[in-house]
XYZ file of C-alpha atoms in Angstrom:
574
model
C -96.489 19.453 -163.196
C -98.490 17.532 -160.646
C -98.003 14.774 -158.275
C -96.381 11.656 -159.474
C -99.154 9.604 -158.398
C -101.854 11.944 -160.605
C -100.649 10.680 -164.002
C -103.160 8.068 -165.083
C -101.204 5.363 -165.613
C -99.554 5.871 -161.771
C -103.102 6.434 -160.669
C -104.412 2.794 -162.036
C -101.614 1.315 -160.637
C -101.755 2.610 -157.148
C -105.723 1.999 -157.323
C -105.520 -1.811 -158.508
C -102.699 -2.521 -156.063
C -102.445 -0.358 -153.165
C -105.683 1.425 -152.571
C -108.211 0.616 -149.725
C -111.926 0.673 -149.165
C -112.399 5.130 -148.344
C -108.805 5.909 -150.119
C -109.080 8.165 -153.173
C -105.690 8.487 -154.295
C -101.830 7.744 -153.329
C -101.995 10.680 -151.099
C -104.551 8.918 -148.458
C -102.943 5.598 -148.982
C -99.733 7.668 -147.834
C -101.344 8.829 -144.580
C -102.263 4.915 -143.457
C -98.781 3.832 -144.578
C -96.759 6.561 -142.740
C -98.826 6.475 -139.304
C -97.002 3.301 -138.754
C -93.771 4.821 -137.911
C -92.889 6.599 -134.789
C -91.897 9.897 -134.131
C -89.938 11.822 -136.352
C -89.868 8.992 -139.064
C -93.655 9.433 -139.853
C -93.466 12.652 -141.529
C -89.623 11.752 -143.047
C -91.362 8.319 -144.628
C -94.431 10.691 -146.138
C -91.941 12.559 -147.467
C -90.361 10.206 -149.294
C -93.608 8.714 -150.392
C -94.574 11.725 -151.681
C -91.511 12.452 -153.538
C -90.920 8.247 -155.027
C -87.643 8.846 -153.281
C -88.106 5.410 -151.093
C -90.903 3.197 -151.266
C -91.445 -0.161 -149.073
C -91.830 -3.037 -151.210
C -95.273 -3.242 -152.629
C -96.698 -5.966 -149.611
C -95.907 -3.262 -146.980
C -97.799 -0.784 -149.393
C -100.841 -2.557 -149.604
C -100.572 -4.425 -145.756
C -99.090 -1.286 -143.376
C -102.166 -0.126 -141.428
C -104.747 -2.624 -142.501
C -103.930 -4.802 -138.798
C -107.118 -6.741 -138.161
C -108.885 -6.205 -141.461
C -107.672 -8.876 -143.848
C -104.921 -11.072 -143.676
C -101.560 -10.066 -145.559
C -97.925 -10.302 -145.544
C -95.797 -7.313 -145.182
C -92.761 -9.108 -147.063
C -92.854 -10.176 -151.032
C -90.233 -12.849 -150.642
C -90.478 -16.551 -149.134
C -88.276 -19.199 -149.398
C -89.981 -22.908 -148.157
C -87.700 -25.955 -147.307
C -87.333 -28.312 -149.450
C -89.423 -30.975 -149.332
C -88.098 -34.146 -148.056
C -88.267 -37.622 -150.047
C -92.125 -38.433 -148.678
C -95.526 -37.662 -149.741
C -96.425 -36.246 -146.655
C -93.391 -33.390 -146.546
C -93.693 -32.859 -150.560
C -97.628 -31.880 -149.805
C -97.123 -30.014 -146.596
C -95.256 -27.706 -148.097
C -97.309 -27.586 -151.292
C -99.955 -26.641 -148.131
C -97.602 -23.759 -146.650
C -97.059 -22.778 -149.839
C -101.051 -22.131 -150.368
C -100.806 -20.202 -147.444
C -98.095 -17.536 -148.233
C -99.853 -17.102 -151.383
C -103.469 -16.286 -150.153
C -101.380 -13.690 -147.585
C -99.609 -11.982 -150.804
C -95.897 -13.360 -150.841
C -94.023 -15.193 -153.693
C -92.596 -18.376 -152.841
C -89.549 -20.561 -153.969
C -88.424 -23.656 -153.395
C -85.649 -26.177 -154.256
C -86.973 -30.022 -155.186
C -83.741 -31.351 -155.046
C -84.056 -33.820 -152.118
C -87.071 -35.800 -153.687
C -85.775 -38.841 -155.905
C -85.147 -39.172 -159.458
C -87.990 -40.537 -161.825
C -87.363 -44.458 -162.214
C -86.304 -44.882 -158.206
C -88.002 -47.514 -156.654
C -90.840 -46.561 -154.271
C -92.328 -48.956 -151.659
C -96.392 -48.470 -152.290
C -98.046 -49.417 -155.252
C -96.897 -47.093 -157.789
C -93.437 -49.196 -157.225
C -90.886 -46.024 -159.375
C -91.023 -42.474 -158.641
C -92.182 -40.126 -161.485
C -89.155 -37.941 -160.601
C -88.324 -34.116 -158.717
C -89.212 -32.528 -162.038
C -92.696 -34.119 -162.286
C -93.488 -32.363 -159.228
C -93.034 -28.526 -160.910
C -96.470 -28.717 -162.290
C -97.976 -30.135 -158.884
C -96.651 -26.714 -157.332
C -97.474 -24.666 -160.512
C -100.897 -25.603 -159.855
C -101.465 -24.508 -156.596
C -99.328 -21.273 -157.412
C -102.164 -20.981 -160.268
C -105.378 -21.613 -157.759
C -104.300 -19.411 -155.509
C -105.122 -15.695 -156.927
C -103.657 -12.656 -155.602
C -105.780 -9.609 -155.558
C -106.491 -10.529 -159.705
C -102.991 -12.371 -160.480
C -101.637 -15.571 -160.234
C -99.148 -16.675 -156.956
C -95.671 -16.264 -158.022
C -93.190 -19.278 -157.964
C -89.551 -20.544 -158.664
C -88.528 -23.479 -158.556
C -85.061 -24.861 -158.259
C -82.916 -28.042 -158.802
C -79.590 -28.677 -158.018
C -77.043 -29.671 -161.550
C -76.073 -32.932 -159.624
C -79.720 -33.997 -159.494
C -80.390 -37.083 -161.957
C -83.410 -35.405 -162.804
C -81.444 -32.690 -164.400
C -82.386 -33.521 -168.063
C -85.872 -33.729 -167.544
C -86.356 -30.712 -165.557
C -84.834 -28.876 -168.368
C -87.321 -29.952 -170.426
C -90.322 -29.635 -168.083
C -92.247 -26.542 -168.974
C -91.162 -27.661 -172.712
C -93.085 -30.629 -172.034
C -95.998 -29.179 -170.558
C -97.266 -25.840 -171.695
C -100.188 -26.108 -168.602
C -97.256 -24.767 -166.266
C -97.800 -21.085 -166.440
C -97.262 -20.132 -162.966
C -94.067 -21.603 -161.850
C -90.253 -20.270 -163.278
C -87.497 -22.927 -163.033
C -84.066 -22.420 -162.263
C -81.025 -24.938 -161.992
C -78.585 -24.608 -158.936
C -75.367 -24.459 -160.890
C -72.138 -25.388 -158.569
C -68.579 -24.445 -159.459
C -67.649 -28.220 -160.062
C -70.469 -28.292 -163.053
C -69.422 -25.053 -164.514
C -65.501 -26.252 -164.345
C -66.965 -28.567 -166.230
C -68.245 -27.419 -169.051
C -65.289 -24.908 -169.830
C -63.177 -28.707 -169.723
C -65.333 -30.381 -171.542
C -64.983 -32.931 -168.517
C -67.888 -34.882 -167.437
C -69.817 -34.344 -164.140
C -71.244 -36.618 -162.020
C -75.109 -36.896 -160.957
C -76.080 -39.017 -157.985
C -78.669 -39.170 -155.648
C -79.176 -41.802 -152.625
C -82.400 -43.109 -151.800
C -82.790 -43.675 -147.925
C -85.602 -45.205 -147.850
C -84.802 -47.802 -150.182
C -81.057 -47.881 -150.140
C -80.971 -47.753 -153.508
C -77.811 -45.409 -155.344
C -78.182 -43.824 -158.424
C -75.310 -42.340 -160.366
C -74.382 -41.437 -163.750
C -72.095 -39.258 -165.580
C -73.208 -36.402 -168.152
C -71.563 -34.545 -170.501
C -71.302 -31.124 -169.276
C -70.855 -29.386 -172.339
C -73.473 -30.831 -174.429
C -76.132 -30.042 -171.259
C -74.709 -26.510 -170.901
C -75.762 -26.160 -174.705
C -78.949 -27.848 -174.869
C -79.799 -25.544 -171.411
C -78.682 -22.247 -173.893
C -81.281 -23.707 -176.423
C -83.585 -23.915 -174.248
C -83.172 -19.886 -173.061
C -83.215 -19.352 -176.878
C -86.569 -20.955 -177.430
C -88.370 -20.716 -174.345
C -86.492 -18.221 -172.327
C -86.022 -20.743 -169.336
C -84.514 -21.884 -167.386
C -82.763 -19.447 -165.342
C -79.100 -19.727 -163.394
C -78.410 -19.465 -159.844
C -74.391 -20.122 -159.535
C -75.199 -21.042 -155.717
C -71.477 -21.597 -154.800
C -71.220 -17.374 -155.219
C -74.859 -17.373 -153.427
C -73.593 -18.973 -150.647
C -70.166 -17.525 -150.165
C -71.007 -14.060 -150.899
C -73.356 -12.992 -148.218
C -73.771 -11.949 -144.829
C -73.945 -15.068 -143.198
C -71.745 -17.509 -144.896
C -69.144 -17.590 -141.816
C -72.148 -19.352 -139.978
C -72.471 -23.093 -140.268
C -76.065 -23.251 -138.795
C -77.360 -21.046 -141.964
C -77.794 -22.588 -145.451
C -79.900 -20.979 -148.239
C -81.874 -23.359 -150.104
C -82.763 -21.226 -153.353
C -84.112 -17.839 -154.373
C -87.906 -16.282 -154.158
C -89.591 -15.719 -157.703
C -87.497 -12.784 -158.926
C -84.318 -13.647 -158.306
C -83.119 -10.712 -155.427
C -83.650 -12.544 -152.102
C -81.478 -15.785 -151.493
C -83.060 -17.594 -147.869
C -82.623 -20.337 -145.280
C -85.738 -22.333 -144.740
C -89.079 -20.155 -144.255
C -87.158 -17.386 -144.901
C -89.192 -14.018 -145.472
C -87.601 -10.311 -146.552
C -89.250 -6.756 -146.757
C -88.000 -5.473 -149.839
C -87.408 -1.255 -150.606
C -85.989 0.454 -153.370
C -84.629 4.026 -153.284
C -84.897 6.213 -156.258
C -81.449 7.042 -157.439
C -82.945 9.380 -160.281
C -83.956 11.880 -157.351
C -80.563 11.923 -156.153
C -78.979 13.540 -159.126
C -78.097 17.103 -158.884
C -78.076 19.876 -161.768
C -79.720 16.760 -164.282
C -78.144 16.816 -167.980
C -75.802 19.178 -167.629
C -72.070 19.124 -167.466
C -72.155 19.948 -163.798
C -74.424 17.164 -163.022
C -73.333 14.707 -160.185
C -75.583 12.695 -157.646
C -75.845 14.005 -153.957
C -73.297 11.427 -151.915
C -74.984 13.115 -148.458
C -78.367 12.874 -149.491
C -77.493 9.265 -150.735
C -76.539 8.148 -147.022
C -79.378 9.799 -145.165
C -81.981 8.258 -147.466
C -80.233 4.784 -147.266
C -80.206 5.398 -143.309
C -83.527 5.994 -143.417
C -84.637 3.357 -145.364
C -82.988 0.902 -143.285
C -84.632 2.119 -139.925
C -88.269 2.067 -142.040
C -87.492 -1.506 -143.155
C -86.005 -2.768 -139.797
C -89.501 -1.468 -138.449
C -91.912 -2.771 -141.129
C -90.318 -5.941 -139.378
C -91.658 -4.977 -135.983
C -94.682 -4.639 -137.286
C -95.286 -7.401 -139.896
C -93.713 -10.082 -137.830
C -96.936 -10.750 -136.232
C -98.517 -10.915 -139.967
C -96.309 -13.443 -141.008
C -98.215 -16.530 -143.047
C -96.773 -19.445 -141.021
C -95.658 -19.569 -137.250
C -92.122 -20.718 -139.101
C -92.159 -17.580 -140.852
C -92.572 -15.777 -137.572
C -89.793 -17.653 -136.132
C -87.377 -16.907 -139.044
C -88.438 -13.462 -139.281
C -87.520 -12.857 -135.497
C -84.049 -14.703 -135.404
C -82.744 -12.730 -138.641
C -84.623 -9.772 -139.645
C -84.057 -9.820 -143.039
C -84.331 -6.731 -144.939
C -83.902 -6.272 -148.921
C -83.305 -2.739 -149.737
C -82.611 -1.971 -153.799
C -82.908 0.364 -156.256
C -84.643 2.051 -159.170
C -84.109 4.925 -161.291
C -80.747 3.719 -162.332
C -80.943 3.908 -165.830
C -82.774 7.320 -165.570
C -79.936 8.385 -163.096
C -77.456 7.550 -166.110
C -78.788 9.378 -168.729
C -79.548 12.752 -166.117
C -75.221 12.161 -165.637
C -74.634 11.555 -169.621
C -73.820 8.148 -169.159
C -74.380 5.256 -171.294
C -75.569 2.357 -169.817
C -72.830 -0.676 -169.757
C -69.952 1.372 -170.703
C -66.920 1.438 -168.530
C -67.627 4.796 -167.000
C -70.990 3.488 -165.713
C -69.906 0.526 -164.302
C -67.262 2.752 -162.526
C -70.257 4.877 -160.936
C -72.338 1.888 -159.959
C -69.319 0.152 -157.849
C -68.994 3.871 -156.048
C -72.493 3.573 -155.864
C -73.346 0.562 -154.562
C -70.346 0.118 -152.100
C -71.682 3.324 -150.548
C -75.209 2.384 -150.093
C -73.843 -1.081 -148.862
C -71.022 0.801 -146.556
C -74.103 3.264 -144.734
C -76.583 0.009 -144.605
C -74.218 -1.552 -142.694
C -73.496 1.430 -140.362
C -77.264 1.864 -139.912
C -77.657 -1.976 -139.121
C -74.819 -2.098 -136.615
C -76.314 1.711 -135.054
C -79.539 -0.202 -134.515
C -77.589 -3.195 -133.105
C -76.432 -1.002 -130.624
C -79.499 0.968 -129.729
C -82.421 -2.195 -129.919
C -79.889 -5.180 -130.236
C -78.821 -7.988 -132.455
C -80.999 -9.585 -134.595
C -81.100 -12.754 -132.242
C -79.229 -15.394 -133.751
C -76.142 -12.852 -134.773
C -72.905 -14.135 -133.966
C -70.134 -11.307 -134.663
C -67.433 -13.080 -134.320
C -68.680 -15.361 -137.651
C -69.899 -11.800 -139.063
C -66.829 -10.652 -139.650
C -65.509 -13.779 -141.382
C -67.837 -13.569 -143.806
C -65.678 -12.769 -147.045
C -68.110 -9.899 -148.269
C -67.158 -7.934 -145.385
C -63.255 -8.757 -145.092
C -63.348 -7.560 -148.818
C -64.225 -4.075 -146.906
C -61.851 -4.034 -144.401
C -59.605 -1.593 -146.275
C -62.536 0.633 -147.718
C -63.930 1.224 -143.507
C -61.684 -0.658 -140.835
C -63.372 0.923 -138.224
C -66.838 -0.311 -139.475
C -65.727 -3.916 -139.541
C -64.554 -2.986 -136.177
C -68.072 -1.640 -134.632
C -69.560 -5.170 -136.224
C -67.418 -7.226 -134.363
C -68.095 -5.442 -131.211
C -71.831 -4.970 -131.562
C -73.476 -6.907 -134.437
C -75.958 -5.870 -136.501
C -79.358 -5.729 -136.477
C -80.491 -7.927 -139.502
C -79.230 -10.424 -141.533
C -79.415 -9.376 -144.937
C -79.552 -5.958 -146.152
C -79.294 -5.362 -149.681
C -81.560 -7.379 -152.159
C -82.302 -5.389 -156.175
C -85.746 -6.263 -156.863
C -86.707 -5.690 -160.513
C -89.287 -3.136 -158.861
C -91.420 -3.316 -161.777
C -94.998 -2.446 -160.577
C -93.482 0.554 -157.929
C -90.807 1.991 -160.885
C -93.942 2.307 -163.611
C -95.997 3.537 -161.517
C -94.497 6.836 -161.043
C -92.749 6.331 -164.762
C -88.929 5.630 -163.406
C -86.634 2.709 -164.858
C -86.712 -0.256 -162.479
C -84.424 -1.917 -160.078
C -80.447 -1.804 -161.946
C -82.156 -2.690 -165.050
C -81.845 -0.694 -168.448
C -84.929 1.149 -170.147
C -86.762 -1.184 -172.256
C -88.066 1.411 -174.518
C -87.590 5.392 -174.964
C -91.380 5.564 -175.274
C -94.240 3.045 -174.228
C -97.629 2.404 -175.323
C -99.680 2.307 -172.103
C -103.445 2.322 -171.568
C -105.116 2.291 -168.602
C -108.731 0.285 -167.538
C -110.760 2.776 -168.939
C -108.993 3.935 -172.438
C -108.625 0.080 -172.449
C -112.199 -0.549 -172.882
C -112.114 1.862 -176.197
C -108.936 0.216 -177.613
C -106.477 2.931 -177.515
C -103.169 3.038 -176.639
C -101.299 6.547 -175.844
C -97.319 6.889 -175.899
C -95.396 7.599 -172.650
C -91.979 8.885 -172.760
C -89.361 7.481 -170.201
C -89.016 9.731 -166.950
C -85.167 10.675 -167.389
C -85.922 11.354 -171.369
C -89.489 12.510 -171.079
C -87.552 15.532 -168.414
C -84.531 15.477 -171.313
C -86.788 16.529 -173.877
C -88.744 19.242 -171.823
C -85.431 20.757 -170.787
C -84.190 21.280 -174.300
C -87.679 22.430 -175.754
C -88.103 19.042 -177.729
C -91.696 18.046 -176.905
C -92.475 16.570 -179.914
C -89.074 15.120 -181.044
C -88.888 11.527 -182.553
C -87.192 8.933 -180.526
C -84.949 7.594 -183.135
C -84.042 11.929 -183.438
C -83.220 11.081 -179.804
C -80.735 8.708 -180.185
C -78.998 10.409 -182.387
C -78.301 13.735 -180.747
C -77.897 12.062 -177.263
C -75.955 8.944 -177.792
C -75.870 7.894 -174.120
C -79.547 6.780 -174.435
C -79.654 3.596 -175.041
C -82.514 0.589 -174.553
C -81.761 -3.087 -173.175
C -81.669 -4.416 -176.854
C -78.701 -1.801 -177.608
C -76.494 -2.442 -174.822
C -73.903 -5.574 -174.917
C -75.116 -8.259 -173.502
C -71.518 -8.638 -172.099
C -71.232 -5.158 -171.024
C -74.728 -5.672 -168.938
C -73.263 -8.806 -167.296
C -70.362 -7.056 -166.516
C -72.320 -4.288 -165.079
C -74.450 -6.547 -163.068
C -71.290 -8.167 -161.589
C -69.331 -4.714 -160.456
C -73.125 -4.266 -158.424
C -73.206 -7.730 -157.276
C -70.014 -7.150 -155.111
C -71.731 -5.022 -153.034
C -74.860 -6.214 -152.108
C -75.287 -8.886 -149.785
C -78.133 -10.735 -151.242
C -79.425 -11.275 -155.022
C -79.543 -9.084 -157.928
C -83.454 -9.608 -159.946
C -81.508 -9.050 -163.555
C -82.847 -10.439 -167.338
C -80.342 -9.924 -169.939
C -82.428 -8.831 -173.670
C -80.984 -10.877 -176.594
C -82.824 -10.010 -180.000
C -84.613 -12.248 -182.188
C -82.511 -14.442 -183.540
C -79.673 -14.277 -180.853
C -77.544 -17.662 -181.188
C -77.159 -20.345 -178.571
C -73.331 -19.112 -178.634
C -74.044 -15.616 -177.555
C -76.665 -17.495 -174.423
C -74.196 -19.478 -173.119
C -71.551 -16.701 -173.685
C -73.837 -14.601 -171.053
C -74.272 -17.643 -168.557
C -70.576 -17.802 -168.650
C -69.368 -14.638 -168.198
C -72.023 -14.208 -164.684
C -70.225 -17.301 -163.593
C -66.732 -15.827 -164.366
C -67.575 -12.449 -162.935
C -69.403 -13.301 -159.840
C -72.967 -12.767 -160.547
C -75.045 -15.163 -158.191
C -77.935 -15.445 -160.686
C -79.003 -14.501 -164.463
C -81.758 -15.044 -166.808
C -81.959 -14.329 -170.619
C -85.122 -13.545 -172.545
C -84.675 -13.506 -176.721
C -86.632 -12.008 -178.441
C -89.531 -13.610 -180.248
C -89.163 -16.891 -177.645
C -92.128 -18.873 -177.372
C -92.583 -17.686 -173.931
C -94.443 -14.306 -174.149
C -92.632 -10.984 -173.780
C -92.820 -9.392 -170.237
C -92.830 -5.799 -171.574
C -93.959 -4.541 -175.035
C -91.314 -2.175 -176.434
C -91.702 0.809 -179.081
C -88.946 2.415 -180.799
């Protein structure tokens, strides 16, 4: 077998995203990327490279060593203010937002402080066409502004008190011109409450500049429904239950940091011009003697890699701060250092260990997982702490209070110890991005996510041109099938001798929340996660998966049915 990066889908990938003017292939891209880092973690990062054991987030690919050539972001994830109640602040951020797009990042941003539709306004148009009306004003620009052949990508938010909150349900229902832009609602604990009641819940918003108070109640039930009909014909909008998001990370001790909403995917929660270099390592490569009853994944080799991707990230940082689209972004990138380091391979990891996706014995293995990788990114942070400093506005004393990290006091009391005493070096550490251009690019599943499909139809630019499609087999059961001499078998043949592989449509849509929860409670930031409900799927069965992420902890969820009106993300053969 060759290189990773020689397989022609891999290679189309790498040269429509990643390649520079005089690069041939992954390999040279490799050499720019890795003489970034200093001494011995230049040939350790072209290693990895190499290997698709770690890769930066797919900014630093395409920015590292390009300094003074063009100008791009090193981090995929922005999160704006929101815009205050005025013309002037709602288009000076619709301005920054331009900006981070033309540079490469995603942006999202929460609309909740402008006024409902119907407040009075004092110039001529006398009302206010509302928060929601202003989606489409930011879809646009996210539409305008093309990046490198695609369009900027967007979320925005509104909070479930807003009075808006009907209307921005309905928005993209309303208007099928907003292509650009994903919408989310801010669910609080109060709403949710709620709806499991059948109580009422209370919208208000006050007007400053008018004085004028708006209030009304809403049945919290009947919304909660209409919002699952909505997933089941259009496949938005998405949840963010921002009570968890904002009790269950690093930070929530400190009263001088609030996160306004999430960037485009879901994975990075953020203050105000928040930015976050994302990485994923490969947990696929970790496994040891693959499908086989002796097969286990390599705890040691698990900490060093997580070790050293938090040093690479913590000095993409260095680097990129400079790079950063906005002098805000500069500022927020220097006082927190925000790193988002994820996974992919997981479901490929699963089947190498025998394990079927969702069931209790692989939620078991992602919570060992996860609190490991979580337990050495926070010894790595609070190593750097010690040997380059603090990120600057750390505070230990409110580090420690935060609950994610009293929840670890038993598992490392010593650890908890070392962060009182020294800090840490960045803000956030954790972050699962869905990783979906890096994980099919060298063939693995991405970020926590199930397969999709046992076999794809892929094409690249030039088959393209003559119409054909070829099949590609997924990594873990592509190397399956070569180990047992099955080149040739039938996927469905597949499923039936090996049971444990399954596809997102298989899997309980209960059992993946539940899954997604176990992971959530150890990582810091978000989780990128889209639940697969087939054609057909009842509003019941949404809502039931909205629910249970609220019950279990998840801090945000989406749902995509089958068939919805909004088009599929992948295509999927049996």
């Amino acid at each position: 077998m060759g290189a990773w990066y020689e397989d022609p889908v891999g290679a189309e990938i790498v040269r429509r995203k990643y390649l520079h003017e005089g690069e041939r292939d992954f390999a040279d891209a490799v050499e720019r990327i890795s003489a970034c880092f200093d001494g011995g973690m230049r040939e350790k990062i072209r290693g990895a490279l190499l290997n698709a054991d770690f890769f930066p987030g797919g900014r630093s690919l395409f920015a590292l060593g390009c300094k003074g050539k063009f100008k791009a972001t090193t981090s995929n994830c922005y999160v704006l203010p929101s815009p205050a109640d005025s013309l002037d602040s709602i288009f000076e951020v619709g301005k920054q937002m331009a900006v981070i797009f033309s540079q490469g990042g995603g942006c999202g941003v929460n609309v909740s402080r402008l006024r409902p539709q119907g407040a009075r306004v004092r110039n001529a148009s006398r009302t206010s066409t509302g928060a929601a009306s202003f989606v489409s004003f930011y879809d646009k620009i996210a539409s305008l502004i093309n990046q490198n052949g695609r369009r900027g990508a967007l979320l925005v938010g509104l909070a479930c008190d807003h009075p808006d909150l009907e209307e921005f349900l309905k928005v993209k229902q309303n208007d099928d011109r907003i292509q650009s832009a994903n919408i989310s609602i801010l669910f609080d604990d109060t709403f949710m409450k709620a709806v499991a009641l059948g109580a009422t819940y209370r919208l208000r918003f006050n007007v400053d500049s008018t004085g004028e108070r708006i209030a009304r109640e809403l049945d919290a039930a009947d919304f909660f429904r209409r919002f699952g009909e909505s997933n089941r014909d259009y496949a938005e909008p998405g949840a963010i239950f921002i009570d968890r998001v904002r009790s269950w990370n690093l930070l929530s001790a400190d009263p001088e940091y609030r996160i306004e909403v999430a960037n485009p995917c879901g994975e990075f929660f953020g203050n105000a011009y928040s930015a976050c270099n994302l990485g994923s390592l490969n947990i696929y490569s970790l496994i040891r003697r693959p499908f086989t009853e002796q097969a286990e994944l390599d705890a040691d080799l698990l900490r060093e890699r997580v070790a050293l991707a938090v040093e690479a990230l913590d000095a993409i940082i260095d680097y990129g701060c400079e790079l950063q689209p906005l002098a805000e972004n500069r500022r927020n990138v220097h006082d927190y250092r925000q790193i988002g380091l994820g996974v992919f391979g997981l479901a490929d990891a699963l089947i190498a260990l025998g394990i079927r996706y969702g069931g209790p014995t692989a939620i078991s293995f992602c919570g060992r997982v996860f609190l490991e990788i979580f337990l050495q990114a926070l010894r790595t942070s609070n190593r750097l702490a010690r040997e380059k400093g603090t990120f600057p506005r750390c505070r230990p004393d409110l580090l420690v209070r935060a609950p994610i990290l009293q929840f670890l006091q038993s598992a490392e009391p010593n650890l908890l110890a070392d962060i009182r005493r020294f800090g840490l070096r960045n803000a956030s550490l954790l972050s699962v991005a869905p990783t979906g251009s890096i994980s099919t690019m060298c063939g693995f599943s991405g970020g926590a996510e199930p397969l999709y499909g046992i076999v794809y139809q892929r094409t690249t630019h030039s088959l393209a041109r003559q119409g054909k499609l070829f099949p590609v087999f997924a990594r873990s059961v592509r190397d399956l099938m070569r180990k047992r001499g099955m080149e040739k078998a039938a996927a469905e043949s597949l499923r039936q001798e090996f049971p444990y592989i399954v596809t997102a449509h298989d899997i309980d849509p209960i059992d993946r929340v539940r899954m997604q929860a176990t992971i959530q409670t150890y990582v810091d930031n978000g989780i990128s996660s889209t639940v697969n409900l087939p054609a057909g799927a009842t509003t019941e069965a949404i809502m039931a998966v909205y629910r249970t992420a609220w019950q279990t902890g998840c801090k945000g969820i989406t749902v995509f049915v089958a068939g919805s009106r909004r088009t599929a993300i992948l295509g999927r053969s049996s």
